[in-house]
Short mmCIF file of C-alpha atoms and ligand atoms in Angstrom, two decimals:
data_model
loop_
_atom_site.label_atom_id
_atom_site.label_comp_id
_atom_site.label_asym_id
_atom_site.label_seq_id
_atom_site.Cartn_x
_atom_site.Cartn_y
_atom_site.Cartn_z
CA MET A 620 -9.66 29.69 -18.30
CA PRO A 621 -10.49 27.97 -15.02
CA ILE A 622 -8.19 28.38 -12.01
CA LEU A 623 -7.86 25.52 -9.53
CA LEU A 624 -6.42 25.62 -6.02
CA ALA A 625 -5.09 22.32 -4.67
CA ILE A 626 -3.86 21.21 -1.26
CA GLU A 627 -1.55 18.25 -0.68
CA SER A 628 -0.98 17.05 2.89
CA SER A 629 -0.74 13.25 2.66
CA CYS A 630 2.62 12.85 4.38
CA ASP A 631 5.29 15.24 5.61
CA GLU A 632 4.99 18.10 3.11
CA THR A 633 2.28 20.73 3.29
CA ALA A 634 1.76 22.03 -0.23
CA VAL A 635 -0.58 24.44 -2.00
CA ALA A 636 -0.71 25.14 -5.73
CA LEU A 637 -2.72 27.23 -8.16
CA LEU A 638 -3.03 26.06 -11.73
CA ARG A 639 -4.73 27.68 -14.71
CA GLY A 640 -5.62 25.56 -17.71
CA GLU A 641 -7.81 24.72 -20.60
CA ASP A 642 -8.67 21.22 -21.76
CA GLY A 643 -5.86 19.90 -23.98
CA ARG A 644 -3.64 22.98 -23.51
CA PRO A 645 -0.46 23.21 -21.38
CA ALA A 646 -1.42 24.00 -17.78
CA GLU A 647 0.13 27.08 -16.21
CA VAL A 648 1.50 26.65 -12.69
CA LEU A 649 0.66 30.02 -11.13
CA ALA A 650 2.07 29.03 -7.72
CA SER A 651 3.41 25.87 -6.13
CA GLU A 652 4.32 26.39 -2.48
CA ILE A 653 5.74 23.71 -0.20
CA ALA A 654 6.42 23.81 3.53
CA SER A 655 8.76 20.88 4.04
CA GLN A 656 8.88 19.10 7.39
CA ILE A 657 11.90 16.98 6.47
CA ASP A 658 14.22 18.64 9.03
CA LEU A 659 11.65 18.10 11.77
CA HIS A 660 11.29 14.37 11.12
CA ARG A 661 14.97 13.75 10.37
CA ALA A 662 15.76 13.52 14.11
CA TYR A 663 13.43 10.48 14.28
CA GLY A 664 14.72 8.79 11.10
CA GLY A 665 11.25 8.84 9.53
CA VAL A 666 7.87 10.53 9.57
CA VAL A 667 6.09 10.89 12.95
CA PRO A 668 2.33 11.14 12.16
CA GLU A 669 1.35 13.34 15.14
CA LEU A 670 4.10 15.85 14.37
CA ALA A 671 3.13 15.85 10.70
CA SER A 672 -0.55 16.67 11.25
CA ARG A 673 0.19 19.36 13.84
CA ASN A 674 2.53 21.03 11.39
CA HIS A 675 0.08 20.77 8.51
CA SER A 676 -2.45 22.74 10.57
CA LEU A 677 0.19 25.30 11.54
CA HIS A 678 1.43 25.83 7.98
CA LEU A 679 -1.67 25.49 5.85
CA ARG A 680 -3.35 28.87 6.20
CA PRO A 681 -0.19 30.99 5.67
CA LEU A 682 0.72 28.72 2.77
CA VAL A 683 -2.68 29.22 1.06
CA GLU A 684 -2.26 32.98 1.51
CA ARG A 685 1.29 32.87 0.12
CA ALA A 686 0.22 30.80 -2.90
CA LEU A 687 -2.61 33.24 -3.72
CA GLU A 688 -0.18 36.15 -3.38
CA THR A 689 2.48 34.50 -5.56
CA ALA A 690 -0.15 33.72 -8.19
CA GLY A 691 -1.62 37.21 -7.95
CA VAL A 692 -5.04 35.63 -7.65
CA ASP A 693 -7.89 36.61 -5.36
CA ILE A 694 -9.54 33.65 -3.57
CA GLY A 695 -12.83 34.74 -5.21
CA ALA A 696 -11.30 34.05 -8.64
CA VAL A 697 -10.65 30.38 -7.88
CA ASP A 698 -13.09 28.19 -9.86
CA VAL A 699 -12.39 24.74 -8.39
CA PHE A 700 -10.82 23.39 -5.20
CA ALA A 701 -9.00 20.07 -4.88
CA ALA A 702 -7.19 18.09 -2.19
CA THR A 703 -5.46 14.77 -1.80
CA ALA A 704 -7.92 12.20 -0.40
CA GLY A 705 -5.39 9.36 0.02
CA PRO A 706 -3.37 7.22 0.23
CA GLY A 707 -1.41 8.69 3.13
CA LEU A 708 -1.53 9.37 6.85
CA ALA A 709 -5.16 9.78 7.99
CA SER A 710 -4.50 12.67 10.39
CA SER A 711 -2.47 14.51 7.75
CA LEU A 712 -4.90 13.94 4.87
CA LEU A 713 -7.75 15.23 7.02
CA ILE A 714 -6.17 18.68 7.44
CA GLY A 715 -5.78 19.45 3.71
CA SER A 716 -9.00 17.80 2.64
CA THR A 717 -11.13 19.57 5.27
CA ALA A 718 -9.59 22.93 4.40
CA ALA A 719 -10.17 22.52 0.64
CA LYS A 720 -13.78 21.44 1.20
CA ALA A 721 -14.38 24.38 3.53
CA LEU A 722 -13.01 26.79 0.91
CA ALA A 723 -15.22 25.17 -1.75
CA VAL A 724 -18.35 25.44 0.43
CA ALA A 725 -17.61 29.05 1.35
CA ALA A 726 -17.10 29.98 -2.31
CA GLY A 727 -19.92 27.79 -3.65
CA LYS A 728 -17.45 26.17 -6.07
CA PRO A 729 -16.89 22.50 -6.97
CA PHE A 730 -14.49 20.22 -5.09
CA VAL A 731 -12.35 17.38 -6.45
CA ALA A 732 -10.90 14.65 -4.22
CA VAL A 733 -7.64 13.52 -5.85
CA ASN A 734 -5.76 10.26 -5.41
CA HIS A 735 -2.14 11.05 -4.50
CA LEU A 736 -0.90 8.32 -6.86
CA GLU A 737 -2.84 9.81 -9.72
CA GLY A 738 -1.13 13.12 -8.96
CA HIS A 739 2.27 11.46 -9.39
CA LEU A 740 1.07 9.49 -12.42
CA LEU A 741 -0.04 12.60 -14.32
CA SER A 742 2.83 14.87 -13.19
CA PRO A 743 4.97 14.31 -16.33
CA PHE A 744 2.17 15.83 -18.43
CA VAL A 745 1.45 19.12 -16.64
CA HIS A 746 3.32 21.09 -19.30
CA LEU A 747 1.68 19.14 -22.12
CA GLY A 748 -1.82 19.63 -20.70
CA ARG A 749 -3.05 16.28 -21.99
CA VAL A 750 -2.30 12.64 -21.24
CA PRO A 751 -1.33 10.48 -24.23
CA PRO A 752 -1.68 6.68 -24.06
CA HIS A 753 1.46 5.35 -22.35
CA LEU A 754 3.06 2.97 -19.91
CA ALA A 755 3.65 4.65 -16.54
CA LEU A 756 6.13 3.80 -13.83
CA ILE A 757 5.43 5.42 -10.45
CA VAL A 758 8.36 5.10 -8.05
CA SER A 759 7.82 6.84 -4.72
CA GLY A 760 8.43 6.25 -1.04
CA GLY A 761 5.25 4.22 -0.71
CA HIS A 762 4.65 2.75 -4.17
CA THR A 763 6.26 1.05 -7.14
CA LEU A 764 3.62 0.66 -9.80
CA LEU A 765 3.53 -0.07 -13.51
CA LEU A 766 0.30 1.12 -15.11
CA ASP A 767 -1.06 1.00 -18.62
CA VAL A 768 -2.65 4.39 -19.21
CA ALA A 769 -5.18 4.85 -22.02
CA GLY A 770 -5.95 8.44 -20.92
CA PRO A 771 -7.09 10.38 -17.82
CA ALA A 772 -8.98 8.10 -15.39
CA ARG A 773 -8.33 5.08 -17.64
CA TYR A 774 -5.68 3.09 -15.83
CA ARG A 775 -4.88 -0.63 -15.75
CA SER A 776 -2.40 -2.19 -13.34
CA VAL A 777 0.45 -4.04 -15.04
CA GLY A 778 2.76 -4.74 -12.12
CA SER A 779 3.73 -3.60 -8.63
CA THR A 780 6.15 -4.37 -5.84
CA ARG A 781 5.66 -7.54 -3.83
CA ASP A 782 7.34 -6.03 -0.76
CA ASP A 783 9.19 -2.71 -0.36
CA ALA A 784 8.61 0.28 -2.61
CA ALA A 785 11.69 1.51 -4.49
CA GLY A 786 11.91 4.67 -2.36
CA GLU A 787 11.42 2.63 0.80
CA ALA A 788 14.38 0.45 -0.24
CA PHE A 789 16.51 3.59 -0.72
CA ASP A 790 15.41 4.89 2.70
CA LYS A 791 15.99 1.59 4.53
CA VAL A 792 19.39 0.92 2.95
CA ALA A 793 20.43 4.52 3.72
CA LYS A 794 19.49 3.95 7.36
CA MET A 795 21.61 0.75 7.43
CA LEU A 796 24.51 2.72 6.01
CA GLY A 797 24.12 5.42 8.65
CA LEU A 798 22.96 8.05 6.13
CA PRO A 799 20.25 10.59 7.07
CA TYR A 800 16.54 10.52 6.14
CA PRO A 801 15.29 10.70 3.41
CA GLY A 802 17.77 8.18 2.04
CA GLY A 803 17.27 8.51 -1.73
CA PRO A 804 19.08 11.80 -2.28
CA GLU A 805 21.84 10.81 0.21
CA ILE A 806 22.49 7.52 -1.57
CA GLU A 807 22.58 9.27 -4.95
CA LYS A 808 25.07 11.87 -3.65
CA THR A 809 27.32 9.23 -2.06
CA ALA A 810 27.08 6.95 -5.12
CA ALA A 811 28.54 9.66 -7.35
CA GLU A 812 32.07 8.74 -6.19
CA GLY A 813 31.46 4.97 -6.23
CA ASP A 814 31.79 2.04 -8.62
CA PRO A 815 28.37 0.59 -9.55
CA ALA A 816 30.03 -2.77 -10.30
CA ALA A 817 31.95 -3.02 -7.00
CA PHE A 818 29.37 -5.26 -5.29
CA ALA A 819 27.29 -7.86 -7.14
CA PHE A 820 23.86 -7.22 -5.62
CA PRO A 821 20.87 -9.25 -6.88
CA ARG A 822 18.55 -8.08 -9.69
CA SER A 823 15.33 -9.55 -8.25
CA MET A 824 12.57 -10.97 -10.44
CA LEU A 825 14.27 -9.87 -13.63
CA LYS A 826 13.70 -13.18 -15.38
CA GLU A 827 10.20 -13.90 -14.06
CA PRO A 828 7.37 -13.80 -16.60
CA ASN A 829 5.53 -10.91 -14.95
CA PHE A 830 6.02 -7.19 -14.37
CA ASP A 831 6.21 -7.24 -10.57
CA PHE A 832 9.14 -6.02 -8.50
CA SER A 833 10.78 -7.06 -5.25
CA PHE A 834 13.37 -5.07 -3.32
CA SER A 835 13.56 -6.83 0.04
CA GLY A 836 16.15 -9.38 -1.20
CA LEU A 837 18.37 -6.54 -2.37
CA LYS A 838 18.03 -4.84 1.02
CA THR A 839 19.00 -8.10 2.76
CA ALA A 840 21.97 -8.54 0.40
CA VAL A 841 23.28 -5.10 1.43
CA LEU A 842 22.81 -6.04 5.10
CA TYR A 843 24.73 -9.34 4.67
CA THR A 844 27.54 -7.51 2.87
CA LEU A 845 27.76 -5.09 5.79
CA THR A 846 27.85 -7.80 8.46
CA ASP A 847 30.38 -9.81 6.41
CA ARG A 848 32.73 -6.89 6.12
CA ALA A 849 32.31 -5.58 9.68
CA PRO A 850 31.06 -8.53 11.79
CA ASP A 851 31.38 -6.60 15.08
CA SER A 852 29.74 -3.27 14.32
CA GLY A 853 27.74 -3.98 11.15
CA ARG A 854 28.71 -0.40 10.29
CA PRO A 855 30.28 0.17 6.88
CA ASP A 856 33.87 1.26 6.52
CA PRO A 857 33.49 4.89 5.34
CA GLY A 858 35.75 3.98 2.41
CA ASP A 859 33.19 1.38 1.25
CA LEU A 860 30.21 3.76 1.33
CA PRO A 861 30.43 5.18 -2.22
CA ASP A 862 30.78 1.68 -3.77
CA LEU A 863 27.95 0.27 -1.64
CA CYS A 864 25.64 3.15 -2.60
CA ALA A 865 26.58 3.02 -6.30
CA SER A 866 26.14 -0.77 -6.49
CA PHE A 867 22.79 -0.67 -4.65
CA GLN A 868 21.51 2.19 -6.83
CA GLN A 869 22.62 0.38 -9.99
CA ALA A 870 20.73 -2.78 -8.96
CA VAL A 871 17.50 -0.78 -8.42
CA VAL A 872 17.93 1.19 -11.65
CA GLU A 873 18.60 -1.87 -13.80
CA VAL A 874 15.52 -3.74 -12.59
CA LEU A 875 13.23 -0.71 -12.96
CA VAL A 876 14.42 0.06 -16.49
CA ALA A 877 14.49 -3.56 -17.73
CA LYS A 878 11.01 -4.44 -16.47
CA THR A 879 9.42 -1.19 -17.65
CA VAL A 880 10.88 -1.48 -21.14
CA LYS A 881 9.82 -5.13 -21.32
CA ALA A 882 6.27 -4.25 -20.26
CA ALA A 883 6.09 -1.47 -22.87
CA ALA A 884 7.13 -3.93 -25.58
CA ALA A 885 4.61 -6.55 -24.38
CA LEU A 886 1.77 -4.01 -24.39
CA GLY A 887 2.83 -2.31 -27.61
CA ARG A 888 3.24 1.08 -25.90
CA ARG A 889 5.73 3.46 -27.57
CA THR A 890 5.58 6.06 -24.80
CA ILE A 891 6.85 5.71 -21.22
CA ALA A 892 6.37 8.17 -18.35
CA LEU A 893 8.26 8.20 -15.08
CA SER A 894 7.07 9.86 -11.86
CA GLY A 895 7.42 9.88 -8.06
CA GLY A 896 10.23 10.86 -5.70
CA VAL A 897 12.66 8.19 -6.91
CA SER A 898 12.29 9.50 -10.49
CA LEU A 899 14.44 12.45 -9.36
CA ASN A 900 17.38 10.05 -9.29
CA GLY A 901 19.89 11.07 -11.96
CA ALA A 902 21.15 7.52 -12.62
CA LEU A 903 17.55 6.34 -13.14
CA ARG A 904 16.70 9.27 -15.42
CA SER A 905 19.76 8.74 -17.63
CA ALA A 906 19.31 4.95 -17.77
CA PHE A 907 15.72 5.49 -18.92
CA ARG A 908 16.78 8.13 -21.45
CA GLU A 909 19.33 5.76 -22.93
CA ALA A 910 17.07 2.67 -22.98
CA CYS A 911 14.20 4.61 -24.55
CA SER A 912 16.25 6.39 -27.21
CA ARG A 913 17.82 3.05 -28.23
CA ARG A 914 14.33 1.62 -28.80
CA GLY A 915 12.72 4.71 -30.29
CA ILE A 916 10.41 5.01 -27.29
CA GLN A 917 9.22 8.47 -26.31
CA LEU A 918 10.05 9.26 -22.67
CA HIS A 919 8.24 11.74 -20.44
CA LEU A 920 9.99 12.67 -17.20
CA ALA A 921 8.30 14.85 -14.63
CA ASP A 922 9.88 18.26 -14.03
CA PRO A 923 12.21 17.77 -11.00
CA ALA A 924 10.05 20.14 -8.92
CA LEU A 925 7.07 17.86 -9.60
CA CYS A 926 8.77 14.54 -8.71
CA THR A 927 8.60 14.65 -4.92
CA ASP A 928 5.36 15.48 -3.16
CA ASN A 929 3.86 18.77 -4.31
CA ALA A 930 0.43 20.28 -4.90
CA ALA A 931 0.87 21.22 -8.58
CA MET A 932 0.51 17.55 -9.55
CA ILE A 933 -2.66 17.28 -7.43
CA ALA A 934 -3.94 20.45 -9.08
CA PHE A 935 -3.31 19.04 -12.57
CA ALA A 936 -5.12 15.78 -11.77
CA GLY A 937 -7.94 17.85 -10.25
CA LEU A 938 -8.13 20.04 -13.34
CA LEU A 939 -8.43 17.01 -15.65
CA HIS A 940 -11.26 15.66 -13.47
CA HIS A 941 -12.90 19.09 -13.59
CA PHE A 942 -12.72 19.03 -17.42
CA GLY A 943 -14.18 15.50 -17.35
CA LYS A 944 -16.96 16.72 -14.98
CA ARG A 945 -15.80 14.21 -12.35
CA HIS A 946 -16.37 16.34 -9.24
CA SER A 947 -16.58 14.89 -5.72
CA PRO A 948 -19.36 15.24 -3.15
CA LEU A 949 -18.51 17.44 -0.18
CA ASP A 950 -18.96 14.50 2.17
CA ALA A 951 -16.29 12.53 0.26
CA ASP A 952 -14.10 11.07 2.98
CA ILE A 953 -10.34 10.68 3.08
CA ASP A 954 -9.01 7.13 2.87
CA PRO A 955 -5.48 6.29 4.11
CA ASN A 956 -5.49 3.24 1.80
CA LEU A 957 -7.33 4.81 -1.13
CA PRO A 958 -6.73 2.59 -4.17
CA LEU A 959 -6.25 4.09 -7.61
CA ALA A 960 -9.51 3.63 -9.53
CA LEU A 961 -8.68 1.12 -12.25
CA ALA A 962 -10.65 0.58 -15.44
O1 KG4 B 576 6.97 10.79 -4.11
P1 KG4 B 576 7.59 11.09 -2.82
O2 KG4 B 576 8.03 12.48 -2.50
O3 KG4 B 576 6.67 10.65 -1.63
C1 KG4 B 576 5.82 9.57 -1.64
O4 KG4 B 576 4.67 9.72 -2.12
O5 KG4 B 576 6.27 8.51 -1.18
O6 KG4 B 576 8.84 10.10 -2.72
C2 KG4 B 576 9.71 10.10 -1.64
C3 KG4 B 576 10.74 9.02 -1.89
C4 KG4 B 576 11.63 8.77 -0.68
O7 KG4 B 576 11.69 7.39 -0.46
C5 KG4 B 576 12.97 9.33 -1.14
O8 KG4 B 576 14.08 8.65 -0.54
C6 KG4 B 576 12.92 9.09 -2.63
O9 KG4 B 576 11.60 9.39 -2.98
N1 KG4 B 576 13.85 9.96 -3.36
C7 KG4 B 576 14.89 9.49 -4.09
C8 KG4 B 576 15.58 10.64 -4.58
N2 KG4 B 576 14.92 11.75 -4.14
C9 KG4 B 576 13.87 11.31 -3.39
N3 KG4 B 576 15.29 8.25 -4.35
C10 KG4 B 576 16.40 8.10 -5.11
N4 KG4 B 576 17.13 9.13 -5.60
C11 KG4 B 576 16.76 10.41 -5.36
N5 KG4 B 576 17.47 11.44 -5.83
ZN1 ZN B 577 4.14 11.04 -3.16
#
């Protein structure tokens, strides 16, 4: 069974994974190592590209060695190498991609350039080992995408955000509320004690006859609520925080679930898959579980460890391309704006 080593370095996590798999059989994650830079960037309230790339180069080699050790695999036993080619930060992508290509050249093995979004998209199916036809919702820090998936490498765009990505909305609203970066987990934690119906925030584009999303109006509504309630400071009363977080989270969850379910019905898809950092959100996961079970729709959620950026999802996408003989030339460049190849 082929073994693939993948490197992910598109943003602020350096990650290396080893996966073993056979076409159509559950893939085995032999190692999935992540060196998080979150603490480093937290002081700046967001990702600083120069710091990110410097840390990728510092962490990558020890991380590759640790992943091989965890997997109990000798580098000579790796059959294919893969790396994220985009979208992401150019200087960060370059570190992982160059390293994976160098390893492939040295070993005389094939290389696969993987789209980061495709990694997220396929992450709910790592343990299944195959990708059934389905409707996919990717909700990450940079993207909110609805895709009709016929199978690996057969994707059609159904809808996307017109402005902020769902994760970006979480991060920006958290910043307004004085919560640390990244905002998603902080908002979820704070929302646990709040009333999701306390503030009537807008459900944007819910009634429009398309499957696009918009989150900037919701963000502005939170801002206006803050300035209304504390005209001098614009800072929320700490007592309001749980209700603000719960009401904001509920507005995002409702729109994501309603539009996804509607798109599935319109396209006749009976299977939905959810991926990306925001898909870690407990309120979103349970709302999807409920909506899908009520309609007899099969739901695939990515394993929590595979929701935020990781290399196992890149490895799985790489492995499927390897099975489909879709290898990449060694001069394949990174692309910070790499679009997902659509059919
Ligand atoms: O997929 P990801 O790790 O990176 C990108 O490719 O963007 O997603 C990161 C995003 C951030 O915006 C973060 O705030 C959000 O996912 N996120 C969450 C949760 N955990 C992470 N959003 C809502 N609830 C969470 N529990
Ligand atoms: Zn991501």
